[in-house]
Short mmCIF file of C-alpha atoms in Angstrom, two decimals:
data_model
loop_
_atom_site.label_atom_id
_atom_site.label_comp_id
_atom_site.label_asym_id
_atom_site.label_seq_id
_atom_site.Cartn_x
_atom_site.Cartn_y
_atom_site.Cartn_z
CA UNK A 1 -60.17 -27.46 -45.52
CA UNK A 2 -63.94 -28.03 -45.59
CA UNK A 3 -65.07 -31.09 -47.40
CA UNK A 4 -68.51 -32.76 -48.00
CA UNK A 5 -68.54 -36.14 -49.74
CA UNK A 6 -71.77 -37.74 -50.84
CA UNK A 7 -72.29 -41.39 -51.14
CA UNK A 8 -75.20 -43.94 -51.64
CA UNK A 9 -76.61 -42.96 -54.92
CA UNK A 10 -77.42 -45.52 -57.76
CA UNK A 11 -80.13 -47.19 -59.56
CA UNK A 12 -83.31 -48.00 -57.99
CA UNK A 13 -86.78 -49.17 -59.02
CA UNK A 14 -89.93 -47.03 -58.63
CA UNK A 15 -91.13 -47.47 -55.12
CA UNK A 16 -87.76 -48.59 -53.90
CA UNK A 17 -85.63 -46.94 -51.01
CA UNK A 18 -82.04 -45.54 -50.85
CA UNK A 19 -80.11 -43.91 -48.19
CA UNK A 20 -77.70 -41.16 -48.99
CA UNK A 21 -74.90 -40.16 -46.79
CA UNK A 22 -72.74 -37.03 -46.53
CA UNK A 23 -69.43 -37.06 -44.73
CA UNK A 24 -68.19 -33.67 -43.49
CA UNK A 25 -64.71 -32.82 -42.50
CA UNK A 26 -62.62 -29.49 -41.85
CA UNK A 27 -65.23 -27.86 -39.74
CA UNK A 28 -67.18 -28.30 -36.54
CA UNK A 29 -70.25 -30.17 -38.06
CA UNK A 30 -72.21 -29.84 -34.91
CA UNK A 31 -72.87 -26.13 -35.00
CA UNK A 32 -74.07 -25.87 -38.75
CA UNK A 33 -77.55 -26.41 -40.10
CA UNK A 34 -77.27 -28.76 -43.10
CA UNK A 35 -79.08 -29.20 -46.31
CA UNK A 36 -79.71 -31.37 -49.40
CA UNK A 37 -80.24 -29.82 -52.77
CA UNK A 38 -80.98 -31.88 -55.79
CA UNK A 39 -80.79 -31.30 -59.66
CA UNK A 40 -82.69 -33.38 -62.27
CA UNK A 41 -80.77 -34.12 -65.37
CA UNK A 42 -80.61 -30.85 -67.51
CA UNK A 43 -82.80 -28.82 -64.87
CA UNK A 44 -82.31 -26.21 -62.40
CA UNK A 45 -81.59 -26.53 -58.68
CA UNK A 46 -84.21 -27.82 -56.24
CA UNK A 47 -83.87 -27.22 -52.46
CA UNK A 48 -84.90 -30.64 -50.77
CA UNK A 49 -84.62 -30.25 -46.96
CA UNK A 50 -82.63 -28.97 -44.15
CA UNK A 51 -81.76 -29.88 -40.57
CA UNK A 52 -80.78 -27.77 -37.38
CA UNK A 53 -77.54 -28.43 -35.51
CA UNK A 54 -79.21 -30.85 -33.05
CA UNK A 55 -81.73 -32.42 -35.39
CA UNK A 56 -84.48 -30.93 -33.45
CA UNK A 57 -85.88 -29.11 -36.41
CA UNK A 58 -86.31 -30.35 -40.17
CA UNK A 59 -87.97 -28.79 -43.08
CA UNK A 60 -88.98 -30.34 -46.47
CA UNK A 61 -90.00 -29.29 -49.76
CA UNK A 62 -93.61 -30.52 -50.32
CA UNK A 63 -92.70 -33.00 -53.06
CA UNK A 64 -90.83 -35.05 -50.75
CA UNK A 65 -92.65 -34.87 -47.40
CA UNK A 66 -93.61 -38.15 -46.15
CA UNK A 67 -91.30 -40.02 -48.30
CA UNK A 68 -87.90 -38.55 -47.38
CA UNK A 69 -86.38 -38.08 -43.86
CA UNK A 70 -83.15 -36.14 -43.20
CA UNK A 71 -81.06 -37.00 -40.22
CA UNK A 72 -77.66 -36.37 -38.89
CA UNK A 73 -75.15 -38.09 -36.50
CA UNK A 74 -72.93 -35.23 -35.09
CA UNK A 75 -70.66 -37.81 -33.35
CA UNK A 76 -69.82 -39.15 -36.92
CA UNK A 77 -69.97 -35.80 -38.75
CA UNK A 78 -72.37 -37.30 -41.09
CA UNK A 79 -75.65 -36.14 -42.63
CA UNK A 80 -78.20 -38.47 -44.16
CA UNK A 81 -81.14 -38.58 -46.63
CA UNK A 82 -83.54 -41.68 -46.35
CA UNK A 83 -85.54 -41.79 -49.55
CA UNK A 84 -88.44 -44.14 -49.56
CA UNK A 85 -91.47 -44.62 -52.10
CA UNK A 86 -88.96 -43.40 -55.04
CA UNK A 87 -90.46 -42.14 -58.10
CA UNK A 88 -88.97 -41.43 -61.51
CA UNK A 89 -89.23 -37.52 -60.75
CA UNK A 90 -86.84 -38.16 -57.81
CA UNK A 91 -83.99 -38.91 -60.68
CA UNK A 92 -81.41 -36.17 -59.84
CA UNK A 93 -77.92 -35.58 -58.59
CA UNK A 94 -78.15 -34.90 -54.84
CA UNK A 95 -75.89 -32.41 -53.42
CA UNK A 96 -75.33 -31.78 -49.63
CA UNK A 97 -74.45 -28.36 -48.51
CA UNK A 98 -73.39 -26.53 -45.25
CA UNK A 99 -75.94 -24.13 -44.16
CA UNK A 100 -76.42 -21.54 -41.38
CA UNK A 101 -73.95 -21.34 -38.67
CA UNK A 102 -72.33 -19.02 -36.34
CA UNK A 103 -72.40 -16.07 -38.61
CA UNK A 104 -76.22 -15.95 -38.31
CA UNK A 105 -76.58 -15.73 -42.16
CA UNK A 106 -78.36 -18.49 -44.13
CA UNK A 107 -76.14 -19.45 -46.86
CA UNK A 108 -75.06 -22.73 -48.61
CA UNK A 109 -71.28 -21.82 -48.59
CA UNK A 110 -69.75 -25.31 -49.01
CA UNK A 111 -71.18 -28.05 -51.30
CA UNK A 112 -70.24 -31.67 -51.81
CA UNK A 113 -69.76 -32.95 -55.57
CA UNK A 114 -73.06 -34.81 -55.64
CA UNK A 115 -74.27 -38.28 -55.86
CA UNK A 116 -76.69 -39.49 -58.70
CA UNK A 117 -79.99 -41.14 -57.94
CA UNK A 118 -81.74 -42.89 -60.81
CA UNK A 119 -85.27 -44.20 -60.44
CA UNK A 120 -86.19 -46.43 -63.25
CA UNK A 121 -87.41 -49.98 -63.90
CA UNK B 1 -94.00 -21.67 -50.73
CA UNK B 2 -92.41 -18.41 -51.98
CA UNK B 3 -91.80 -18.31 -55.71
CA UNK B 4 -88.78 -16.83 -57.11
CA UNK B 5 -89.14 -15.56 -60.63
CA UNK B 6 -85.83 -15.15 -62.49
CA UNK B 7 -85.19 -13.59 -65.63
CA UNK B 8 -83.90 -13.74 -68.28
CA UNK B 9 -83.53 -17.50 -68.60
CA UNK B 10 -80.59 -17.10 -70.79
CA UNK B 11 -78.50 -14.40 -72.44
CA UNK B 12 -75.57 -13.96 -74.77
CA UNK B 13 -72.92 -11.56 -73.92
CA UNK B 14 -69.31 -10.68 -74.94
CA UNK B 15 -66.28 -10.45 -72.67
CA UNK B 16 -66.30 -6.98 -71.01
CA UNK B 17 -70.04 -6.63 -71.05
CA UNK B 18 -72.11 -5.61 -67.99
CA UNK B 19 -74.58 -8.37 -67.39
CA UNK B 20 -77.70 -8.06 -65.12
CA UNK B 21 -79.86 -10.79 -63.84
CA UNK B 22 -83.08 -10.41 -61.63
CA UNK B 23 -85.24 -12.21 -59.27
CA UNK B 24 -88.64 -11.24 -58.08
CA UNK B 25 -90.07 -12.99 -54.98
CA UNK B 26 -93.96 -13.60 -54.83
CA UNK B 27 -93.88 -11.85 -51.24
CA UNK B 28 -91.62 -9.62 -49.44
CA UNK B 29 -88.51 -11.47 -48.17
CA UNK B 30 -86.38 -8.71 -46.58
CA UNK B 31 -82.90 -9.21 -47.86
CA UNK B 32 -82.90 -13.03 -47.60
CA UNK B 33 -81.43 -13.88 -51.09
CA UNK B 34 -78.24 -15.51 -52.03
CA UNK B 35 -76.85 -15.86 -55.72
CA UNK B 36 -74.94 -19.02 -57.00
CA UNK B 37 -72.94 -19.72 -59.85
CA UNK B 38 -72.98 -23.26 -61.29
CA UNK B 39 -70.71 -24.50 -64.14
CA UNK B 40 -71.57 -27.75 -65.99
CA UNK B 41 -70.95 -31.03 -63.97
CA UNK B 42 -69.89 -28.98 -60.84
CA UNK B 43 -71.41 -28.04 -57.63
CA UNK B 44 -72.98 -24.56 -57.22
CA UNK B 45 -70.74 -21.96 -55.63
CA UNK B 46 -72.00 -19.20 -53.28
CA UNK B 47 -71.48 -15.78 -54.77
CA UNK B 48 -73.53 -13.23 -52.66
CA UNK B 49 -75.62 -13.65 -49.58
CA UNK B 50 -77.90 -11.28 -47.70
CA UNK B 51 -78.70 -9.83 -51.05
CA UNK B 52 -75.45 -7.82 -51.29
CA UNK B 53 -72.89 -9.29 -49.19
CA UNK B 54 -69.97 -10.73 -51.45
CA UNK B 55 -68.71 -14.11 -50.36
CA UNK B 56 -65.10 -14.27 -49.44
CA UNK B 57 -62.89 -14.81 -52.34
CA UNK B 58 -65.58 -13.87 -55.13
CA UNK B 59 -64.30 -11.24 -57.37
CA UNK B 60 -65.64 -7.72 -56.86
CA UNK B 61 -66.99 -7.59 -60.35
CA UNK B 62 -69.98 -9.43 -58.77
CA UNK B 63 -72.30 -7.39 -56.92
CA UNK B 64 -75.98 -7.67 -55.43
CA UNK B 65 -78.75 -5.28 -54.68
CA UNK B 66 -82.27 -5.44 -53.70
CA UNK B 67 -84.80 -5.76 -50.70
CA UNK B 68 -88.29 -6.90 -50.44
CA UNK B 69 -89.23 -8.54 -53.69
CA UNK B 70 -86.94 -7.46 -56.38
CA UNK B 71 -83.29 -8.53 -56.42
CA UNK B 72 -80.32 -8.05 -59.01
CA UNK B 73 -77.11 -9.88 -59.68
CA UNK B 74 -74.59 -7.65 -61.73
CA UNK B 75 -71.43 -8.73 -63.30
CA UNK B 76 -69.75 -5.40 -63.93
CA UNK B 77 -67.31 -6.76 -66.64
CA UNK B 78 -68.03 -10.38 -67.92
CA UNK B 79 -64.90 -12.50 -67.78
CA UNK B 80 -64.15 -15.98 -69.87
CA UNK B 81 -64.73 -17.83 -66.45
CA UNK B 82 -67.99 -16.35 -65.81
CA UNK B 83 -69.96 -18.20 -68.48
CA UNK B 84 -72.01 -20.25 -66.27
CA UNK B 85 -75.70 -20.77 -65.07
CA UNK B 86 -76.82 -18.49 -62.15
CA UNK B 87 -79.38 -19.01 -59.55
CA UNK B 88 -81.08 -17.06 -56.87
CA UNK B 89 -82.23 -18.67 -53.65
CA UNK B 90 -84.60 -17.18 -50.93
CA UNK B 91 -83.67 -18.14 -47.52
CA UNK B 92 -86.52 -16.14 -45.81
CA UNK B 93 -88.49 -19.10 -45.00
CA UNK B 94 -88.85 -23.02 -45.57
CA UNK B 95 -89.01 -24.47 -47.88
CA UNK B 96 -86.43 -22.50 -49.50
CA UNK B 97 -86.79 -22.06 -53.22
CA UNK B 98 -84.46 -21.33 -56.16
CA UNK B 99 -84.97 -19.30 -59.23
CA UNK B 100 -85.13 -21.17 -62.36
CA UNK B 101 -81.69 -20.11 -63.39
CA UNK B 102 -80.09 -17.81 -65.93
CA UNK B 103 -77.63 -19.31 -68.44
CA UNK B 104 -75.00 -16.73 -69.43
CA UNK B 105 -73.45 -17.76 -72.92
CA UNK B 106 -70.70 -16.32 -75.07
CA UNK B 107 -72.02 -14.01 -77.84
#
């Protein structure tokens, strides 16, 4: 069974940092792109970043470029999101999702339950 | 970034109704669109990818059409469990972008 479990969320002050983790199991992690998506309270979904299988390609939404870094450790079946210089508008539930794989299609077919990040003083 | 304009933002419908939700892309994106369903407090669920391919396990009352800039999600006969918020997502290029969402409510 495919499982994605996020952790690392919490309350942080503006300007602070937080590192989110996503532990993957039930599939061959190293052959899939992986993605982070966030959802501010009461708002819609926002795509944040994704990373290629070997970590050699990373993409970000403009609003987090230079502040967030996506990474992965295929030996640990884990995805990460390092978030620096956090702002109030980064407050959201952060989901990790499995992305493109051997099928060749870009699709987010499995999602974690999400972890809440609150940026507030 | 490509903009995905989704409409309507909300709709009221009854069980058994046919429901149509549309997304318009700000440029041509071939058929690189997925549709997702989200219920309150839950993670989104993939319904359709590549504009019209039904994800495994998704009921056949869901269907998707479109290519280029205009895309449609149709629920042929709304069921009680279908009341949720629906999002389109373009995966033509990065950054990927979601539509604003359509909340389907009980009439």
